[in-house]
CSV table of C-alpha atoms and ligand atoms in Angstrom, one decimal:
chain,number,residue,atom,x,y,z
A,1121,MET,CA,27.3,-4.2,18.0
A,1122,ARG,CA,25.6,-1.0,17.8
A,1123,ALA,CA,21.9,-0.6,18.6
A,1124,VAL,CA,19.7,1.9,19.0
A,1125,VAL,CA,18.3,1.9,22.6
A,1126,CYS,CA,15.1,3.4,24.4
A,1127,ARG,CA,15.5,3.7,28.2
A,1128,GLU,CA,12.4,6.1,28.6
A,1129,LEU,CA,9.5,7.1,27.1
A,1130,SER,CA,9.8,10.7,26.1
A,1131,GLY,CA,9.6,10.8,22.5
A,1132,PRO,CA,12.6,10.1,19.6
A,1133,GLN,CA,15.2,12.5,21.2
A,1134,SER,CA,15.9,10.4,24.2
A,1135,LEU,CA,17.1,7.3,22.1
A,1136,THR,CA,20.9,6.5,22.6
A,1137,LEU,CA,23.3,4.5,20.2
A,1138,GLU,CA,24.8,1.9,22.3
A,1139,GLU,CA,27.1,-1.0,22.0
A,1140,LEU,CA,25.7,-4.1,23.0
A,1141,PRO,CA,26.8,-7.9,23.2
A,1142,GLU,CA,25.4,-9.6,20.0
A,1143,PRO,CA,22.2,-11.4,20.5
A,1144,GLN,CA,22.6,-15.3,20.3
A,1145,PRO,CA,19.8,-17.2,18.3
A,1146,GLY,CA,17.7,-19.3,20.7
A,1147,PRO,CA,15.4,-22.4,19.9
A,1148,GLY,CA,13.6,-21.7,16.5
A,1149,GLU,CA,15.2,-18.3,16.2
A,1150,VAL,CA,17.2,-16.8,13.4
A,1151,ALA,CA,20.0,-14.0,14.0
A,1152,ILE,CA,20.5,-11.4,11.2
A,1153,ALA,CA,23.0,-9.0,10.2
A,1154,VAL,CA,21.0,-5.9,9.3
A,1155,ALA,CA,21.4,-3.9,6.5
A,1156,ALA,CA,18.6,-1.8,6.8
A,1157,ALA,CA,15.5,-1.2,8.9
A,1158,GLY,CA,12.3,0.4,7.9
A,1159,VAL,CA,10.7,3.1,10.1
A,1160,ASN,CA,7.1,3.3,10.9
A,1161,PHE,CA,4.7,5.4,12.7
A,1162,ALA,CA,4.1,2.8,15.4
A,1163,ASP,CA,7.8,3.3,16.5
A,1164,THR,CA,7.3,6.7,17.1
A,1165,LEU,CA,4.1,5.7,19.0
A,1166,MET,CA,6.1,3.1,20.8
A,1167,VAL,CA,9.1,5.4,22.3
A,1168,THR,CA,6.5,7.4,23.8
A,1169,GLY,CA,4.5,4.8,25.6
A,1170,LYS,CA,1.0,5.1,23.0
A,1171,TYR,CA,1.4,2.2,21.1
A,1172,GLN,CA,-1.1,-0.6,21.6
A,1173,GLU,CA,2.2,-2.8,22.4
A,1174,LYS,CA,4.4,-1.7,25.1
A,1175,PRO,CA,7.7,-3.5,25.7
A,1176,PRO,CA,9.3,-3.5,29.1
A,1177,LEU,CA,12.2,-0.7,28.9
A,1178,PRO,CA,14.9,-0.9,27.9
A,1179,PHE,CA,14.3,-1.7,24.3
A,1180,THR,CA,15.6,-1.4,21.2
A,1181,PRO,CA,12.8,-0.2,18.5
A,1182,GLY,CA,12.5,-1.3,14.8
A,1183,LEU,CA,9.8,-3.8,13.6
A,1184,GLU,CA,11.0,-4.9,10.2
A,1185,LEU,CA,14.6,-5.3,8.7
A,1186,ALA,CA,16.3,-6.6,6.2
A,1187,GLY,CA,19.9,-8.4,5.9
A,1188,ARG,CA,22.1,-11.4,6.1
A,1189,VAL,CA,21.3,-14.6,8.2
A,1190,THR,CA,24.4,-15.0,10.1
A,1191,ALA,CA,23.3,-18.1,12.9
A,1192,LEU,CA,20.5,-20.3,13.1
A,1193,GLY,CA,18.9,-21.5,16.7
A,1194,GLU,CA,18.6,-25.0,17.4
A,1195,GLY,CA,15.7,-26.8,15.1
A,1196,VAL,CA,15.5,-24.0,12.8
A,1197,THR,CA,15.7,-25.3,8.6
A,1198,GLY,CA,14.8,-23.7,5.4
A,1199,VAL,CA,17.3,-20.8,5.8
A,1200,ALA,CA,21.0,-20.8,5.7
A,1201,PRO,CA,23.6,-18.6,6.8
A,1202,GLY,CA,24.1,-15.8,4.2
A,1203,ASP,CA,20.6,-16.0,2.8
A,1204,ARG,CA,19.1,-12.5,2.0
A,1205,VAL,CA,16.2,-12.3,4.1
A,1206,ILE,CA,13.3,-9.8,5.6
A,1207,GLY,CA,12.8,-10.3,9.5
A,1208,LEU,CA,9.5,-9.2,11.1
A,1209,VAL,CA,9.9,-8.6,14.9
A,1210,ASP,CA,8.2,-7.2,17.9
A,1211,ARG,CA,11.3,-4.6,18.5
A,1212,GLY,CA,15.3,-4.9,18.0
A,1213,GLY,CA,15.2,-3.9,14.3
A,1214,PHE,CA,17.1,-0.6,14.8
A,1215,ALA,CA,20.7,-2.5,15.6
A,1216,GLU,CA,23.6,-4.2,13.5
A,1217,VAL,CA,22.4,-7.8,14.6
A,1218,ALA,CA,18.6,-8.8,15.3
A,1219,LEU,CA,17.0,-11.9,16.2
A,1220,ALA,CA,13.6,-13.2,14.2
A,1221,ARG,CA,11.5,-16.4,15.0
A,1222,ALA,CA,12.1,-18.4,11.8
A,1223,GLU,CA,8.5,-18.4,10.8
A,1224,GLU,CA,8.9,-14.7,10.2
A,1225,VAL,CA,11.7,-14.6,8.2
A,1226,TYR,CA,10.7,-14.1,4.6
A,1227,PRO,CA,13.6,-14.7,1.3
A,1228,ILE,CA,13.9,-10.9,-0.4
A,1229,PRO,CA,13.6,-11.1,-3.9
A,1230,ASP,CA,16.8,-11.0,-6.2
A,1231,ALA,CA,15.8,-7.5,-7.9
A,1232,MET,CA,15.0,-5.9,-4.3
A,1233,ASP,CA,17.6,-4.0,-2.4
A,1234,PHE,CA,18.1,-4.1,1.2
A,1235,ASP,CA,16.9,-0.8,1.9
A,1236,VAL,CA,13.6,-1.3,-0.3
A,1237,ALA,CA,13.2,-4.8,1.4
A,1238,ALA,CA,13.4,-3.3,4.9
A,1239,GLY,CA,10.3,-1.0,4.5
A,1240,PHE,CA,8.1,-3.5,2.4
A,1241,PRO,CA,6.3,-5.8,4.5
A,1242,ILE,CA,4.3,-3.6,6.7
A,1243,THR,CA,3.3,-1.0,4.5
A,1244,TYR,CA,2.4,-3.0,1.3
A,1245,GLY,CA,0.8,-5.9,4.2
A,1246,THR,CA,-1.3,-3.3,5.5
A,1247,ALA,CA,-2.5,-1.6,2.3
A,1248,HIS,CA,-3.2,-5.6,1.0
A,1249,GLY,CA,-4.9,-6.9,4.1
A,1250,GLY,CA,-7.1,-4.2,3.9
A,1251,LEU,CA,-8.2,-3.4,0.7
A,1252,VAL,CA,-8.4,-7.7,-0.3
A,1253,TRP,CA,-9.0,-9.3,3.1
A,1254,ARG,CA,-11.2,-6.6,4.7
A,1255,ALA,CA,-12.7,-4.5,2.2
A,1256,ASP,CA,-13.0,-6.9,-0.5
A,1257,LEU,CA,-12.3,-4.1,-3.2
A,1258,GLN,CA,-13.2,-5.1,-6.8
A,1259,PRO,CA,-11.9,-4.2,-10.3
A,1260,GLY,CA,-13.8,-0.8,-11.2
A,1261,GLU,CA,-14.8,0.5,-7.9
A,1262,THR,CA,-13.5,4.1,-6.7
A,1263,LEU,CA,-11.0,4.0,-3.7
A,1264,LEU,CA,-10.4,7.0,-1.7
A,1265,VAL,CA,-7.0,6.8,-0.1
A,1266,HIS,CA,-6.0,9.5,2.3
A,1267,GLY,CA,-2.4,10.4,3.5
A,1268,ALA,CA,-1.7,9.2,0.0
A,1269,ALA,CA,2.3,9.9,0.0
A,1270,GLY,CA,2.9,8.5,3.2
A,1271,GLY,CA,4.2,5.0,3.8
A,1272,THR,CA,0.7,3.0,4.4
A,1273,GLY,CA,-1.1,5.6,1.6
A,1274,LEU,CA,1.1,5.4,-0.8
A,1275,ALA,CA,1.2,1.5,-0.5
A,1276,GLY,CA,-2.6,2.1,-0.6
A,1277,VAL,CA,-2.4,3.8,-4.0
A,1278,GLU,CA,-0.4,1.0,-5.7
A,1279,VAL,CA,-2.2,-2.0,-4.3
A,1280,GLY,CA,-5.5,-0.4,-5.0
A,1281,LYS,CA,-4.4,0.0,-8.7
A,1282,ALA,CA,-2.8,-3.4,-8.7
A,1283,LEU,CA,-6.5,-4.6,-8.1
A,1284,GLY,CA,-7.8,-2.6,-10.7
A,1285,ALA,CA,-9.7,0.4,-8.7
A,1286,GLU,CA,-9.9,3.9,-9.9
A,1287,VAL,CA,-7.8,5.6,-6.8
A,1288,ILE,CA,-8.5,9.2,-5.7
A,1289,ALA,CA,-5.6,10.5,-3.7
A,1290,THR,CA,-5.3,12.9,-1.0
A,1291,ALA,CA,-2.5,14.9,0.8
A,1292,GLY,CA,-1.3,17.9,1.8
A,1293,GLY,CA,0.4,19.9,-0.6
A,1294,PRO,CA,0.8,19.8,-4.3
A,1295,ASP,CA,4.4,18.2,-4.1
A,1296,LYS,CA,2.9,14.9,-2.2
A,1297,LEU,CA,0.3,14.7,-4.8
A,1298,GLU,CA,2.8,14.9,-7.3
A,1299,ILE,CA,4.0,11.8,-5.6
A,1300,ALA,CA,0.9,10.0,-5.4
A,1301,GLU,CA,0.3,10.6,-9.0
A,1302,ALA,CA,3.4,9.2,-9.9
A,1303,HIS,CA,2.6,5.9,-8.3
A,1304,GLY,CA,-0.4,5.4,-9.8
A,1305,ALA,CA,-3.2,7.5,-8.0
A,1306,ASP,CA,-6.0,8.9,-11.1
A,1307,HIS,CA,-7.6,11.8,-9.1
A,1308,LEU,CA,-5.8,14.2,-6.4
A,1309,ILE,CA,-7.2,16.2,-3.9
A,1310,ASP,CA,-5.3,18.5,-1.3
A,1311,TYR,CA,-6.7,18.3,1.6
A,1312,ARG,CA,-5.3,21.6,3.0
A,1313,SER,CA,-7.1,23.5,0.5
A,1314,GLU,CA,-9.9,21.6,-0.9
A,1315,ASP,CA,-13.1,20.1,0.4
A,1316,ILE,CA,-12.8,16.0,0.4
A,1317,ARG,CA,-16.7,15.6,0.1
A,1318,GLU,CA,-17.2,18.0,-2.5
A,1319,ARG,CA,-14.3,16.8,-4.8
A,1320,VAL,CA,-14.9,13.1,-4.0
A,1321,LYS,CA,-18.7,13.5,-5.2
A,1322,ALA,CA,-17.5,15.9,-8.4
A,1323,LEU,CA,-15.2,13.2,-9.5
A,1324,THR,CA,-17.6,10.0,-9.2
A,1325,GLY,CA,-20.6,11.6,-10.5
A,1326,GLY,CA,-22.2,12.8,-7.6
A,1327,ARG,CA,-22.2,9.1,-6.0
A,1328,GLY,CA,-19.2,8.8,-4.0
A,1329,ALA,CA,-16.3,6.3,-3.1
A,1330,GLU,CA,-16.9,2.7,-2.4
A,1331,VAL,CA,-13.7,2.1,-0.6
A,1332,VAL,CA,-12.0,4.6,1.7
A,1333,PHE,CA,-8.5,3.4,2.9
A,1334,ASP,CA,-7.7,6.0,6.1
A,1335,PRO,CA,-4.3,5.9,7.9
A,1336,VAL,CA,-4.5,9.8,9.1
A,1337,GLY,CA,-8.2,9.7,11.3
A,1338,GLY,CA,-9.7,12.6,13.0
A,1339,GLN,CA,-11.4,14.9,10.8
A,1340,VAL,CA,-10.5,13.2,7.4
A,1341,PHE,CA,-12.2,10.1,8.6
A,1342,LEU,CA,-15.6,12.0,9.6
A,1343,ASP,CA,-15.3,13.9,6.1
A,1344,SER,CA,-14.9,10.5,4.6
A,1345,LEU,CA,-18.3,9.5,6.0
A,1346,ARG,CA,-19.7,12.3,3.6
A,1347,ALA,CA,-17.6,11.0,0.6
A,1348,VAL,CA,-18.1,7.4,0.3
A,1349,THR,CA,-21.2,6.0,-1.6
A,1350,TRP,CA,-24.5,4.2,-0.1
A,1351,GLY,CA,-23.2,0.8,0.9
A,1352,GLY,CA,-19.6,1.6,1.0
A,1353,ARG,CA,-16.8,0.7,3.4
A,1354,LEU,CA,-14.3,2.3,5.2
A,1355,LEU,CA,-11.3,1.0,6.6
A,1356,VAL,CA,-9.9,2.8,9.7
A,1357,ILE,CA,-6.0,2.0,9.1
A,1358,GLY,CA,-4.9,4.4,11.7
A,1359,PHE,CA,-4.5,7.9,13.3
A,1360,ALA,CA,-1.4,9.8,12.0
A,1361,ALA,CA,-3.1,13.0,12.4
A,1362,GLY,CA,-3.6,12.2,16.4
A,1363,LYS,CA,-7.0,12.4,16.9
A,1364,VAL,CA,-9.3,9.0,17.2
A,1365,PRO,CA,-12.6,9.7,15.5
A,1366,GLU,CA,-15.9,9.2,17.3
A,1367,ILE,CA,-18.0,7.7,14.6
A,1368,PRO,CA,-21.8,8.9,14.3
A,1369,ALA,CA,-23.6,5.7,14.0
A,1370,ASN,CA,-26.8,7.3,12.6
A,1371,ILE,CA,-24.6,8.0,9.3
A,1372,LEU,CA,-23.6,4.3,9.4
A,1373,LEU,CA,-27.2,3.3,9.3
A,1374,VAL,CA,-28.6,5.8,6.9
A,1375,LYS,CA,-25.9,4.8,4.2
A,1376,ASN,CA,-25.8,1.6,4.9
A,1377,LEU,CA,-22.0,1.8,5.4
A,1378,ALA,CA,-19.4,-0.7,7.2
A,1379,VAL,CA,-16.6,0.4,9.0
A,1380,LEU,CA,-13.6,-2.3,8.9
A,1381,GLY,CA,-10.7,-1.9,11.3
A,1382,LEU,CA,-7.1,-3.4,10.2
A,1383,TYR,CA,-4.3,-4.1,12.8
A,1384,TRP,CA,-1.9,-6.3,10.3
A,1385,GLY,CA,0.4,-7.1,13.1
A,1386,ALA,CA,-2.0,-8.9,14.9
A,1387,TYR,CA,-2.0,-11.6,11.6
A,1388,ARG,CA,1.6,-12.5,12.7
A,1389,ARG,CA,0.1,-14.6,15.5
A,1390,LYS,CA,-3.2,-15.0,14.6
A,1391,ALA,CA,-3.0,-16.2,11.0
A,1392,PRO,CA,0.6,-16.5,9.5
A,1393,GLU,CA,-0.2,-18.4,6.7
A,1394,LEU,CA,-2.0,-15.8,5.4
A,1395,LEU,CA,0.9,-13.5,5.6
A,1396,ARG,CA,3.5,-15.7,3.8
A,1397,ALA,CA,0.8,-16.3,0.9
A,1398,GLN,CA,0.2,-12.3,1.0
A,1399,PHE,CA,4.0,-12.0,0.9
A,1400,GLU,CA,4.2,-14.1,-2.1
A,1401,THR,CA,1.3,-12.1,-4.0
A,1402,LEU,CA,3.3,-8.9,-3.1
A,1403,THR,CA,6.5,-9.9,-4.1
A,1404,GLY,CA,4.9,-11.2,-7.4
A,1405,TRP,CA,3.4,-7.7,-8.1
A,1406,TYR,CA,6.7,-6.3,-7.4
A,1407,ALA,CA,8.8,-8.8,-9.7
A,1408,GLU,CA,6.4,-7.7,-12.4
A,1409,GLY,CA,6.8,-4.3,-12.0
A,1410,ARG,CA,3.1,-3.4,-10.4
A,1411,LEU,CA,4.7,-2.2,-7.0
A,1412,LYS,CA,7.3,0.4,-7.1
A,1413,PRO,CA,8.2,1.2,-3.3
A,1414,ARG,CA,9.6,5.0,-2.6
A,1415,VAL,CA,12.3,5.4,-0.2
A,1416,SER,CA,12.5,9.2,0.8
A,1417,HIS,CA,15.3,9.1,3.5
A,1418,ARG,CA,18.0,6.9,4.2
A,1419,LEU,CA,19.9,7.2,7.6
A,1420,ASP,CA,22.4,5.9,9.9
A,1421,LEU,CA,21.4,4.4,13.0
A,1422,ALA,CA,23.4,7.1,14.7
A,1423,GLU,CA,20.2,9.3,13.4
A,1424,ALA,CA,17.4,7.4,14.7
A,1425,ALA,CA,15.8,10.3,16.2
A,1426,GLN,CA,15.9,12.6,13.2
A,1427,ALA,CA,14.8,9.3,11.2
A,1428,LEU,CA,11.6,9.3,13.8
A,1429,ASP,CA,11.1,12.8,13.5
A,1430,LEU,CA,10.8,12.8,9.9
A,1431,LEU,CA,7.3,11.1,10.3
A,1432,LEU,CA,6.0,13.0,13.0
A,1433,THR,CA,7.2,16.2,11.0
A,1434,ARG,CA,5.4,15.0,7.9
A,1435,LYS,CA,8.7,15.3,6.0
A,1436,ALA,CA,8.8,11.5,5.0
A,1437,THR,CA,7.3,10.3,1.8
A,1438,GLY,CA,6.9,6.2,1.1
A,1439,LYS,CA,9.5,5.3,3.5
A,1440,VAL,CA,12.4,6.2,5.8
A,1441,VAL,CA,15.1,3.2,6.5
A,1442,ILE,CA,17.9,3.1,9.1
A,1443,THR,CA,20.8,1.5,7.6
A,1444,THR,CA,23.6,0.1,9.5
A,1445,GLY,CA,26.4,-0.1,6.7
A,1446,GLY,CA,26.8,-3.8,7.2
A,1447,ALA,CA,25.4,-6.8,5.4
B,2809,NAP,N1,-3.6,-0.8,11.1
B,2809,NAP,C1,-2.4,-1.3,11.0
B,2809,NAP,O1,-1.9,-2.3,10.9
B,2809,NAP,C2,-1.3,-0.3,10.6
B,2809,NAP,C3,0.1,-0.7,9.6
B,2809,NAP,C4,1.1,0.7,9.6
B,2809,NAP,C5,0.6,2.0,10.1
B,2809,NAP,N2,-0.5,2.1,10.8
B,2809,NAP,C6,-1.0,3.4,11.1
B,2809,NAP,O2,-1.4,4.2,9.9
B,2809,NAP,C7,-0.9,5.2,10.2
B,2809,NAP,C8,-0.1,6.2,9.0
B,2809,NAP,O3,1.2,5.3,9.2
B,2809,NAP,P1,2.2,5.6,8.2
B,2809,NAP,O4,3.5,4.3,8.0
B,2809,NAP,O5,1.5,5.7,6.9
B,2809,NAP,O6,2.8,6.8,8.5
B,2809,NAP,P2,3.4,8.1,7.5
B,2809,NAP,O7,4.4,7.4,6.6
B,2809,NAP,O8,4.1,9.1,8.6
B,2809,NAP,O9,2.2,8.8,6.7
B,2809,NAP,C9,1.2,9.1,7.5
B,2809,NAP,C10,0.7,10.6,6.5
B,2809,NAP,O10,-0.5,11.2,7.5
B,2809,NAP,C11,-0.8,12.4,7.5
B,2809,NAP,N3,-0.8,12.9,8.6
B,2809,NAP,C12,-1.7,13.8,8.6
B,2809,NAP,N4,-1.8,14.5,9.8
B,2809,NAP,C13,-0.3,14.2,10.5
B,2809,NAP,C14,0.4,14.5,11.1
B,2809,NAP,N5,-0.2,15.2,12.4
B,2809,NAP,N6,1.5,14.0,11.9
B,2809,NAP,C15,2.0,13.2,11.1
B,2809,NAP,N7,1.4,12.7,9.8
B,2809,NAP,C16,0.0,13.3,9.6
B,2809,NAP,C17,0.6,12.6,6.4
B,2809,NAP,O11,0.4,13.4,5.1
B,2809,NAP,P3,0.2,14.7,4.9
B,2809,NAP,O12,1.4,15.6,5.2
B,2809,NAP,O13,0.0,14.6,3.5
B,2809,NAP,O14,-1.4,15.2,5.5
B,2809,NAP,C18,1.5,11.5,6.3
B,2809,NAP,O15,2.2,11.3,5.1
B,2809,NAP,C19,-0.1,5.7,11.8
B,2809,NAP,O16,-1.1,5.9,12.5
B,2809,NAP,C20,0.3,4.3,11.9
B,2809,NAP,O17,0.5,3.6,13.0
B,2809,NAP,C21,-1.6,1.0,11.0
């Protein structure tokens, strides 16, 4: 089979496409012929050794994939060869065949294509987990979503709307803001040219947003401390801007703020039952037409480096997926 391989931690350009033997499922594992795999910011960090999970070299990147079951390891029940499934994996998604633990294999709704399915679980799971489990977002509250045309950001806009919030979206430039608006954002801020605090205050009658969803980090996070209302909650989702903010605790004290971290991937081991319930909720919303996942680019396995670069150069909107031509 063809697989993308990372042999050194020097970034996307050093990824190679190789012919490898097809992996065989061990006990409790499912082999999946991959049709498409979602590209995540984490992949860009993993191939430079900057991610919190550091797989031993060489490894095949790719954390989420969609395709058809081809074989079952010993003891696996509940799925059958031919089933259309999503698999969550620690690595290995950018290949024609991947192995997933049976507990991390999810059925794809009939109406969902493989390329949409491949990019669905991580971004929507992160948006839902952050907004529901951590921030307890309530209908009628104002939600400020940063990087709102990106993978997690756009999912944050849609999940926020599905939960009944009024959504203020920030992004860099009018084209990206147009995408956030098309996915439900009520108000738009171009953080390249506009002041986040001033615009949020103006849009909320001087009050500020109740909840902030921040996958960008750096100065955008620090500006959010001034744009959030008294008693508000700020979700630390990621640091796409490359800078981990240092939080002045005095502002938290004075404004009674809560800063909440979320690492969605941790739930895979710590609370898998929550992920399964979450997946049902999110696919239910998808079936009702409340979520409309966007895939901005589809690239072949041979173009994995370019696919990762689309995220690093801020050209991706919604999701980028890698396709195999198979399954
Ligand atoms: N906590 C979790 O469980 C979890 C789950 C998934 C992802 N994440 C993290 O969340 C962050 C974003 O992930 P994502 O999937 O939303 O990525 P993405 O699709 O690439 O979106 C990131 C957005 O950040 C903005 N950005 C600002 N400065 C940037 C820079 N220097 N380089 C690239 N983008 C920049 C871009 O929007 P503008 O051009 O509009 O500024 C871009 O649309 C990453 O740090 C990722 O690791 C965390």
